[in-house]
mmCIF file of N, CA and C in Angstrom:
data_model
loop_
_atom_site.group_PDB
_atom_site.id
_atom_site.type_symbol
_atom_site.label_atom_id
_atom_site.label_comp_id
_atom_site.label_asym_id
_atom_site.label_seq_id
_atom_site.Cartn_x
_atom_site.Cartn_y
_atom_site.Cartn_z
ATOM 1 N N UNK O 1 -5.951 -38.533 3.883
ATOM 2 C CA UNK O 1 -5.805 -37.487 4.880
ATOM 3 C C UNK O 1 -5.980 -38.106 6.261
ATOM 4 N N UNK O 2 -5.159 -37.798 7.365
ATOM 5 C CA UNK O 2 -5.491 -37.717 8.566
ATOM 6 C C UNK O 2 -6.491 -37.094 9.125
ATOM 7 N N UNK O 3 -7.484 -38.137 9.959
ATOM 8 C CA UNK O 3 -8.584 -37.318 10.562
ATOM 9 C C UNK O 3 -7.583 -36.876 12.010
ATOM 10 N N UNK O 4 -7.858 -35.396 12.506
ATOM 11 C CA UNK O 4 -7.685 -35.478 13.877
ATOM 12 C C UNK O 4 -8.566 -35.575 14.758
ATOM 13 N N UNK O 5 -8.380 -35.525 16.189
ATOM 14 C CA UNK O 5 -9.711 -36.037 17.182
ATOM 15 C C UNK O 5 -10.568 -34.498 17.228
ATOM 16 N N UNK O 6 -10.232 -33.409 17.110
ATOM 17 C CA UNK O 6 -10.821 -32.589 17.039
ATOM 18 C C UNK O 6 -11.001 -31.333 15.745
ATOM 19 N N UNK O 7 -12.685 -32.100 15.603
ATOM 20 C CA UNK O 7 -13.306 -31.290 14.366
ATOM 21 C C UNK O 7 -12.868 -30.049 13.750
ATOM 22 N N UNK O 8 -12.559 -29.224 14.670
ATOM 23 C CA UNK O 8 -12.578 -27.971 14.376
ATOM 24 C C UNK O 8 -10.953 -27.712 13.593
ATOM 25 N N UNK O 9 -10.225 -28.866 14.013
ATOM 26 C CA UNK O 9 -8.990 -28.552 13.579
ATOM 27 C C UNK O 9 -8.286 -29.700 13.088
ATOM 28 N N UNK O 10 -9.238 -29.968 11.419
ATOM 29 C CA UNK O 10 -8.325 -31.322 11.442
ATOM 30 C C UNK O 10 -7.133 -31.261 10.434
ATOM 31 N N UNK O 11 -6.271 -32.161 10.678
ATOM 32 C CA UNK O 11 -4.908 -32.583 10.210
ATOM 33 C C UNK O 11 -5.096 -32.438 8.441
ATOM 34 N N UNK O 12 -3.470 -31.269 8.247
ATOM 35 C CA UNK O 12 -3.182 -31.298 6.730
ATOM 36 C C UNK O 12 -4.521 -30.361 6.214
ATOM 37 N N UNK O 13 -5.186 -29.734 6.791
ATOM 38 C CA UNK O 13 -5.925 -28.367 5.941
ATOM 39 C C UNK O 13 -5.052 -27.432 6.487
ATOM 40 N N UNK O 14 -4.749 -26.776 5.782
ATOM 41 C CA UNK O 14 -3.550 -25.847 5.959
ATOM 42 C C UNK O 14 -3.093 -25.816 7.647
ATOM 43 N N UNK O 15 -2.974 -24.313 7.438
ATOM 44 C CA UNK O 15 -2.145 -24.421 8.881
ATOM 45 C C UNK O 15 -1.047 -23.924 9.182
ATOM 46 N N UNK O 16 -0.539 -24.883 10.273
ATOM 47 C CA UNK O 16 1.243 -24.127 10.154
ATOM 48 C C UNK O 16 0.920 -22.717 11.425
ATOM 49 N N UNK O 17 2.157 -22.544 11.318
ATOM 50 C CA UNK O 17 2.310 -21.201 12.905
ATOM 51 C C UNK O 17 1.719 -20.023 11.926
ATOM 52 N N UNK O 18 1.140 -19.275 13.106
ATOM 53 C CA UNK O 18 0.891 -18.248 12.301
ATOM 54 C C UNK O 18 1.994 -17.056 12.534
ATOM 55 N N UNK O 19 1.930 -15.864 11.793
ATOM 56 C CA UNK O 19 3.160 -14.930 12.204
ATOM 57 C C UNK O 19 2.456 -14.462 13.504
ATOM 58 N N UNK O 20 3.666 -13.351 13.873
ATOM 59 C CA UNK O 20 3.725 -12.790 15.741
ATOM 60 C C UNK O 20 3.212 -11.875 14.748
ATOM 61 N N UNK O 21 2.051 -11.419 15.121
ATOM 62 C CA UNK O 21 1.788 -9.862 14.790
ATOM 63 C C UNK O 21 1.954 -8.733 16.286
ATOM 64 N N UNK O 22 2.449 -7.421 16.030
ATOM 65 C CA UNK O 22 2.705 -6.295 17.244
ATOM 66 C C UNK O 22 1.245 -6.127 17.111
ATOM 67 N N UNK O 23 1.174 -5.242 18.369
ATOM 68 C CA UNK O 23 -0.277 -4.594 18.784
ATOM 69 C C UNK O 23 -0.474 -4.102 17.744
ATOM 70 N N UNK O 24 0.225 -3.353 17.235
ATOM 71 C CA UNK O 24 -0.094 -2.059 16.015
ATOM 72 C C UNK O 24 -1.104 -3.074 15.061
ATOM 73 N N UNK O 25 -0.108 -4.040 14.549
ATOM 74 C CA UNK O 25 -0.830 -4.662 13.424
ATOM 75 C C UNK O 25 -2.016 -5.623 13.960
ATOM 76 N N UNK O 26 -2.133 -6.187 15.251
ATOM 77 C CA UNK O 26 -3.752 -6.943 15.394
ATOM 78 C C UNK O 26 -4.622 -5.818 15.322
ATOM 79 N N UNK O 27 -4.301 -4.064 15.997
ATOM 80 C CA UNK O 27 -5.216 -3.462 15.668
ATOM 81 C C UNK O 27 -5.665 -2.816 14.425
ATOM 82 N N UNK O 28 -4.708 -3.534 13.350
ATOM 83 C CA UNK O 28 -5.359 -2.705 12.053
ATOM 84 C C UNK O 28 -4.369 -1.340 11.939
ATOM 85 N N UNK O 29 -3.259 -1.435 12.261
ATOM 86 C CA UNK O 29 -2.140 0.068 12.408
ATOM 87 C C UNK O 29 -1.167 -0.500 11.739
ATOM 88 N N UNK O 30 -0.868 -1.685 11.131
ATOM 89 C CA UNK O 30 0.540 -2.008 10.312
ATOM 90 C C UNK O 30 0.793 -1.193 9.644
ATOM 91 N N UNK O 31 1.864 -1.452 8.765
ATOM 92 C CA UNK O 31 2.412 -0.507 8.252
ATOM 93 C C UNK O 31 1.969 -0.529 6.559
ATOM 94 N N UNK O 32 1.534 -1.179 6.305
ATOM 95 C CA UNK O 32 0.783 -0.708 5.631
ATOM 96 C C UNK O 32 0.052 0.278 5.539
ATOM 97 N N UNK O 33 -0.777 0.675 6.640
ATOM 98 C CA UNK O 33 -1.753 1.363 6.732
ATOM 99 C C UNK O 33 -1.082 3.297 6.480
ATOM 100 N N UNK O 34 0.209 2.995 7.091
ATOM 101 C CA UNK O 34 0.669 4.466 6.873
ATOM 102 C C UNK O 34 0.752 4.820 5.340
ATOM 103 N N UNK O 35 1.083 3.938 4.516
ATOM 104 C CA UNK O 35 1.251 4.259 3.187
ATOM 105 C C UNK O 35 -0.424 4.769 2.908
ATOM 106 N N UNK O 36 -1.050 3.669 3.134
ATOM 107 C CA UNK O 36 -2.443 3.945 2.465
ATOM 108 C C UNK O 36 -2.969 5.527 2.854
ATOM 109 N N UNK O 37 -2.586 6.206 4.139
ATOM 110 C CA UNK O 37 -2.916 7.014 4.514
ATOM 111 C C UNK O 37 -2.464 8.387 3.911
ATOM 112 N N UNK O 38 -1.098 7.941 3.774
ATOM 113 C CA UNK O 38 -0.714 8.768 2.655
ATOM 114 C C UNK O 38 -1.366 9.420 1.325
ATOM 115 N N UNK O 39 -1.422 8.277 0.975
ATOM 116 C CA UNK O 39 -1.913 7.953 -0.122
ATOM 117 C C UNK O 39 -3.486 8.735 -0.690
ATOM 118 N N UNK O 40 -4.116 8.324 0.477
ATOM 119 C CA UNK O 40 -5.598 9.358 0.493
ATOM 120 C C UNK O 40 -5.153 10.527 0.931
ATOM 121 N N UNK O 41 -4.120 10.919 1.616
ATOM 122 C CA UNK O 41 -4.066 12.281 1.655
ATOM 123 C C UNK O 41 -3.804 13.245 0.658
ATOM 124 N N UNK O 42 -2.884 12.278 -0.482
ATOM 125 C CA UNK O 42 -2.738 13.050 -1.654
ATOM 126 C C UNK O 42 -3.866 13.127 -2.438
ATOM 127 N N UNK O 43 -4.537 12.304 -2.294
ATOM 128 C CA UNK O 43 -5.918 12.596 -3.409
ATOM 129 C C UNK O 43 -6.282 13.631 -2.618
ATOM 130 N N UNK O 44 -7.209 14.006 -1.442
ATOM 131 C CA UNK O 44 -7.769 14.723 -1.090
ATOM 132 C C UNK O 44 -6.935 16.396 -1.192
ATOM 133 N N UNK O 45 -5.901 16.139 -1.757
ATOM 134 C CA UNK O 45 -5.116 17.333 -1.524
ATOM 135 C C UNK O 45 -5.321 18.045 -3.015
ATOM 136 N N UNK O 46 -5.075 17.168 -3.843
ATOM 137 C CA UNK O 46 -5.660 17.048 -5.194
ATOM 138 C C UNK O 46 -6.840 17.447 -5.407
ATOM 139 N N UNK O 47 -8.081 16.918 -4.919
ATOM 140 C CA UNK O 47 -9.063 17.203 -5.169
ATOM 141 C C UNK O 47 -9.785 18.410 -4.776
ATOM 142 N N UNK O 48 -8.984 18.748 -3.466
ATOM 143 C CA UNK O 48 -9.168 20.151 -3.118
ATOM 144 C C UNK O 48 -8.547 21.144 -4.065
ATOM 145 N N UNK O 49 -7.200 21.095 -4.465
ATOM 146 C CA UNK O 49 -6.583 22.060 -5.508
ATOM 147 C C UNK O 49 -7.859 22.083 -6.658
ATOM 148 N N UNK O 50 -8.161 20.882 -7.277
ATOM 149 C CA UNK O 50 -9.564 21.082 -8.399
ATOM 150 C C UNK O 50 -9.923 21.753 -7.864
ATOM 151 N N UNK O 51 -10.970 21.628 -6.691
ATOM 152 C CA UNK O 51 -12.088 22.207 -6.363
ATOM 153 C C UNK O 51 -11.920 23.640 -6.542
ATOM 154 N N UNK O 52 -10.875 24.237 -5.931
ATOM 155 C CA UNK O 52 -10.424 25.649 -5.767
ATOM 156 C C UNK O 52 -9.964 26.387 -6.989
ATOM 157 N N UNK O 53 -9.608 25.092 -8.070
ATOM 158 C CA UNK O 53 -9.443 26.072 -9.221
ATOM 159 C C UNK O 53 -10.898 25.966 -10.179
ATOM 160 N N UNK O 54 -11.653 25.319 -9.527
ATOM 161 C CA UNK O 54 -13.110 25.791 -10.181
ATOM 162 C C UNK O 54 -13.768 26.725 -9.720
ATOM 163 N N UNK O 55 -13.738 26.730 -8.884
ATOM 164 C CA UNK O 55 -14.546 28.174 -7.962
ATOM 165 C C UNK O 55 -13.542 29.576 -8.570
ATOM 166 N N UNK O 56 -12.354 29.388 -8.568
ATOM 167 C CA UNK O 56 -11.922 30.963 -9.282
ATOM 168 C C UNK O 56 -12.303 31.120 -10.512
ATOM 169 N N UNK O 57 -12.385 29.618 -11.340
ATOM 170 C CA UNK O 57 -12.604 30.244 -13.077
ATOM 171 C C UNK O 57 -14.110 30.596 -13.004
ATOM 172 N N UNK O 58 -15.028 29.880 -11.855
ATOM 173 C CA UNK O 58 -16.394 30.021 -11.707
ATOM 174 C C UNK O 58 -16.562 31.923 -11.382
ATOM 175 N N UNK O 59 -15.456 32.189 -10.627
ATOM 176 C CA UNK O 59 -16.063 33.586 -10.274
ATOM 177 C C UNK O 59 -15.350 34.460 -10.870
ATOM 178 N N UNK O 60 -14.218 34.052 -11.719
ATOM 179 C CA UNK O 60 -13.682 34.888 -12.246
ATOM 180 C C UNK O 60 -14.628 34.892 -13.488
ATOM 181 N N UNK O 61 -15.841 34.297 -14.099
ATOM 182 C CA UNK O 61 -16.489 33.911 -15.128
ATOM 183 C C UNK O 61 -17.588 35.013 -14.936
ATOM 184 N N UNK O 62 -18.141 34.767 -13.515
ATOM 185 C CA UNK O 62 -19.076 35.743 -13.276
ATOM 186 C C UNK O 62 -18.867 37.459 -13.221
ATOM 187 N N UNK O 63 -17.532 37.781 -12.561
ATOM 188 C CA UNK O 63 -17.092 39.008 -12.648
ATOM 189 C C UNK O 63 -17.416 39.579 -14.546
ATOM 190 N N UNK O 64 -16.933 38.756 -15.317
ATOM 191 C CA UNK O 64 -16.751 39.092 -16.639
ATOM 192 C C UNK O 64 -18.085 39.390 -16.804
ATOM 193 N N UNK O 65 -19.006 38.460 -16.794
ATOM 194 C CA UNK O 65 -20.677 39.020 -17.070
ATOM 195 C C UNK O 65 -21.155 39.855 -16.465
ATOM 196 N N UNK O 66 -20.631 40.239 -15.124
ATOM 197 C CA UNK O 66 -21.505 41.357 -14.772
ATOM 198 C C UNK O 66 -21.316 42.670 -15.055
ATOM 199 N N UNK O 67 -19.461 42.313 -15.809
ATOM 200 C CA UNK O 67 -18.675 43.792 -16.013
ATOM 201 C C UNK O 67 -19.454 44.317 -17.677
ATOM 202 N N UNK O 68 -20.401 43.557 -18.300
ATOM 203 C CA UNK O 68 -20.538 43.750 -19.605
ATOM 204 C C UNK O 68 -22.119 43.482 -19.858
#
């Protein structure tokens, strides 16, 4: 291996150009991120539909006991 003169960056450990990243993506906004966002939105959309169909069988459960 080539040593280079400076430590911090020596010759043949990887390397190479790095890509141009846009603002979006140095701040963590690529595009990726829209999918992912998506993505949790459907769970949470989901998990709300559960939630809501437990609370009706929950009170539709209670109506029955109190009618009897």
């Amino acid at each position: 291996m080539t040593d280079s003169k400076n430590i911090n960056n020596p010759v043949g450990q990887g390397g190479g150009q790095r890509k141009k990243l846009s603002r979006a993506e140095r701040q963590n906004n690529g595009p990726h991120r829209n999918l992912d966002r998506q993505g949790a939105a459907d769970k949470k959309a989901e998990l709300v539909r559960k939630m809501r169909e437990k609370t009706r069988i929950a009170e539709g459960a209670g109506d029955d006991t109190a009618q009897s």
